[in-house]
Amino acid sequence: MIEIKENGFNPESIVQNGNKFLTGNGYIGYRGMLDEFGKAECVGLNIAGVYDGVQGKWRETVNAFNPLYMHVFAGDTSLDVRGENTVSHETSLDISRGIFSRKTTYSVRGATVTLRTERFVNMANKNNICSRTVVTSDKDMLFVFRVGVDTDIWELNGPHFKDVKTKLTKNVIEATGVTQELGRKVRVACEYSGEVTQFDNGFGLITAFVKAGESFMLDRLAYVSVDDEKVIRYESYDQALVEHAGAWKKLWRDCRMIIDGDERGQLALDYSIYHLLIIAPKGDYSIAARGLSGQTYKGAVFWDTEIFMLPFYLSALPDVAERLIKYRINTLPAAKEKAKYYGYGGAFYAWESQDGYDACSDFNVTDVFTHRPIRTYFKDKQIHISADVAYAILEYYNRTADDKLMLNGGLETVLECAEFARTYSYYNHIKDRYELLDVIGPDEYHERVNNNAYTNYMFYQITKRGVELAEKFKNVYSASAVKKLKEWVEKLYLPQPNADGVIEQFDGYFGLEDVSVETVRGRLAHPREYWGGSGGVATATRVIKQADVIMLFNLYPDLFPTDIQRKNYEFYLPYTEHGSSLSHCAYALTACRIGKPDDAYSAFLDSAEIDLRGGGKQWAGDVYIGGTHPAASGGAWMAAKAIFGKKGEWT
Ligand code: BGC
């Protein structure tokens, strides 16, 4: 058993613990919540790949009805952790088997009453969630369990369901609803091991008389299904648990990485891998930036998946890697449509993909002073997304030599991404070179810049390799289009290191104000003020949100000698705010290659412990922006592999 534990109850931690103690199976995510909690505490049962948009609001994945709602009473005393009669409380997550538990002791009119609950989202059955509750008392006690499928759910941009109905059949309470936009039918049912009485509006009562010193056990088997999908049911909690635990055992056998003699690092790494395992897709969808922890970032798929998470799956779970790659191949038509919309050829992938279509808003942030929306250009200008997708396909191919996938859309996708960059580029007649102007690199604080080094090099690399493969797999792409790409890429401008060995992040970056992150932070007039965009505190300075040039070195470690990588690392690190959870791991990876193991290790921990430590931004005004950080988990895994793979070099 590998356990994450917390003693005591702190109301301030409720929302963060929803992320920290998240359980999931790649299809369903269930936030780390207590049974008596509801909408106000952000209970969430998130379903992968089921999107809904309500007019005028952001489209997002849906949170389904909560089958595990339960409020227990001992006599007429409420057993709510927040009540005055709570004596002790303990929460834990066994990450070796994906089992969440709580144990709370109450003092009820002279009796000591204990409530224990455990639950798991079944890793062996994507539609199933199970829970077992055991109550004990040292005096005779009548327990009443108020149970039900709670349809009053937490949603960021809902309500996503219409025609919501509940019913009780034997000991099964069921809630059904239909999504507003696409009419998808969601059904959540919960089967109880006790008799449900007094059913009313989704809720009913189960009663049990427990003798002093004895206990009572209540099991709940819940099933979540979409569009009348058939679900496999269990006879008992124990039967489901055996299957679930077996699936976890196999996963850890395939995926665990051992770090000798470092308990803290090992736990942080195990926890990161745990998060990657609970979001690994079970179907033809991909992974959202906040995994299955909720609706933040609209449940959309970013470059996070290809660049930060894919390496783990490629190494440990190749089937999952293939699914992720196929998601991009299958959404090629949408990427071509997007390119066409902007007047380009090829494929311009969605910055925030929902089934391939861009969910990214034109106005991603709000001015904290005027409350007016701020125009951001992530969707329009963060073109590196297409290079990232192509890079991932090529990595997949390098690893698997899967010719079939390349012939069935893989290579075409790579070449369409290259073609997009070709048509996007500008030919500079004076310098006789192609340039990529008006883009946003990984550092989102500097929008609409020219010749972002990351972007130019990435397109250069994927085009070169794509052309090579097109010569191998003839007839995948038209010969004349390949020829054009070949000529174009030879003239694509690649920013070179300056006399100090530093590659300029984009044209004119060196001319920006040379100030530290702390100075820029000190200039904030409001703690939630946006740093980037047209008038942010970082915009006119060298301060960057996240690894940019440094990220390029991680993807193509042989492109520049170690000495150049070191000079860039030393140059850019002090300017990096790490305002994105994707940043620390990027520095960790470069630190490994340039002989800075201590820096690498602490950046690895910053990445791996992000959801253990909590902190970070949870709210932006009234909007919840928290959730888990799977890209940081993937980055932590890569960093651990790089650091501990070189253990001999540590002193
Ligand atoms: C980062 C992006 C990232 C996105 C989702 C943003 O804050 O700047 O690079 O893709 O979050 O994680």
mmCIF file of C-alpha atoms and ligand atoms in Angstrom, residues 289-290 297 302-304 351 382 442 444 545-546 579-582, ligand 1:
data_model
loop_
_atom_site.group_PDB
_atom_site.id
_atom_site.type_symbol
_atom_site.label_atom_id
_atom_site.label_comp_id
_atom_site.label_asym_id
_atom_site.label_seq_id
_atom_site.Cartn_x
_atom_site.Cartn_y
_atom_site.Cartn_z
ATOM 1 C CA ALA A 289 -5.342 19.658 -19.448
ATOM 2 C CA ARG A 290 -6.858 19.211 -15.988
ATOM 3 C CA TYR A 297 -9.968 24.618 -19.175
ATOM 4 C CA PHE A 302 -3.828 21.059 -25.243
ATOM 5 C CA TRP A 303 -0.209 20.404 -26.320
ATOM 6 C CA ASP A 304 0.192 19.214 -22.729
ATOM 7 C CA TRP A 351 -5.249 25.195 -29.280
ATOM 8 C CA GLN A 382 -0.130 29.635 -30.946
ATOM 9 C CA PRO A 442 5.061 28.516 -25.356
ATOM 10 C CA GLU A 444 2.085 33.084 -23.462
ATOM 11 C CA LYS A 545 5.665 32.687 -18.142
ATOM 12 C CA GLN A 546 7.245 29.297 -18.773
ATOM 13 C CA GLY A 579 3.402 30.724 -14.137
ATOM 14 C CA SER A 580 2.485 27.490 -15.880
ATOM 15 C CA SER A 581 2.770 24.065 -14.310
ATOM 16 C CA LEU A 582 4.558 22.982 -17.493
HETATM 17 C C1 BGC B 1 -0.006 27.284 -20.388
HETATM 18 C C2 BGC B 1 -0.093 26.417 -21.620
HETATM 19 C C3 BGC B 1 -0.819 25.147 -21.289
HETATM 20 C C4 BGC B 1 -2.173 25.446 -20.666
HETATM 21 C C5 BGC B 1 -2.893 24.197 -20.207
HETATM 22 C C6 BGC B 1 -1.394 27.527 -19.829
HETATM 23 O O1 BGC B 1 -1.317 28.241 -18.643
HETATM 24 O O2 BGC B 1 0.617 28.516 -20.675
HETATM 25 O O3 BGC B 1 1.201 26.132 -22.116
HETATM 26 O O4 BGC B 1 -0.992 24.385 -22.439
HETATM 27 O O5 BGC B 1 -2.008 26.273 -19.549
HETATM 28 O O6 BGC B 1 -2.170 23.516 -19.240
#
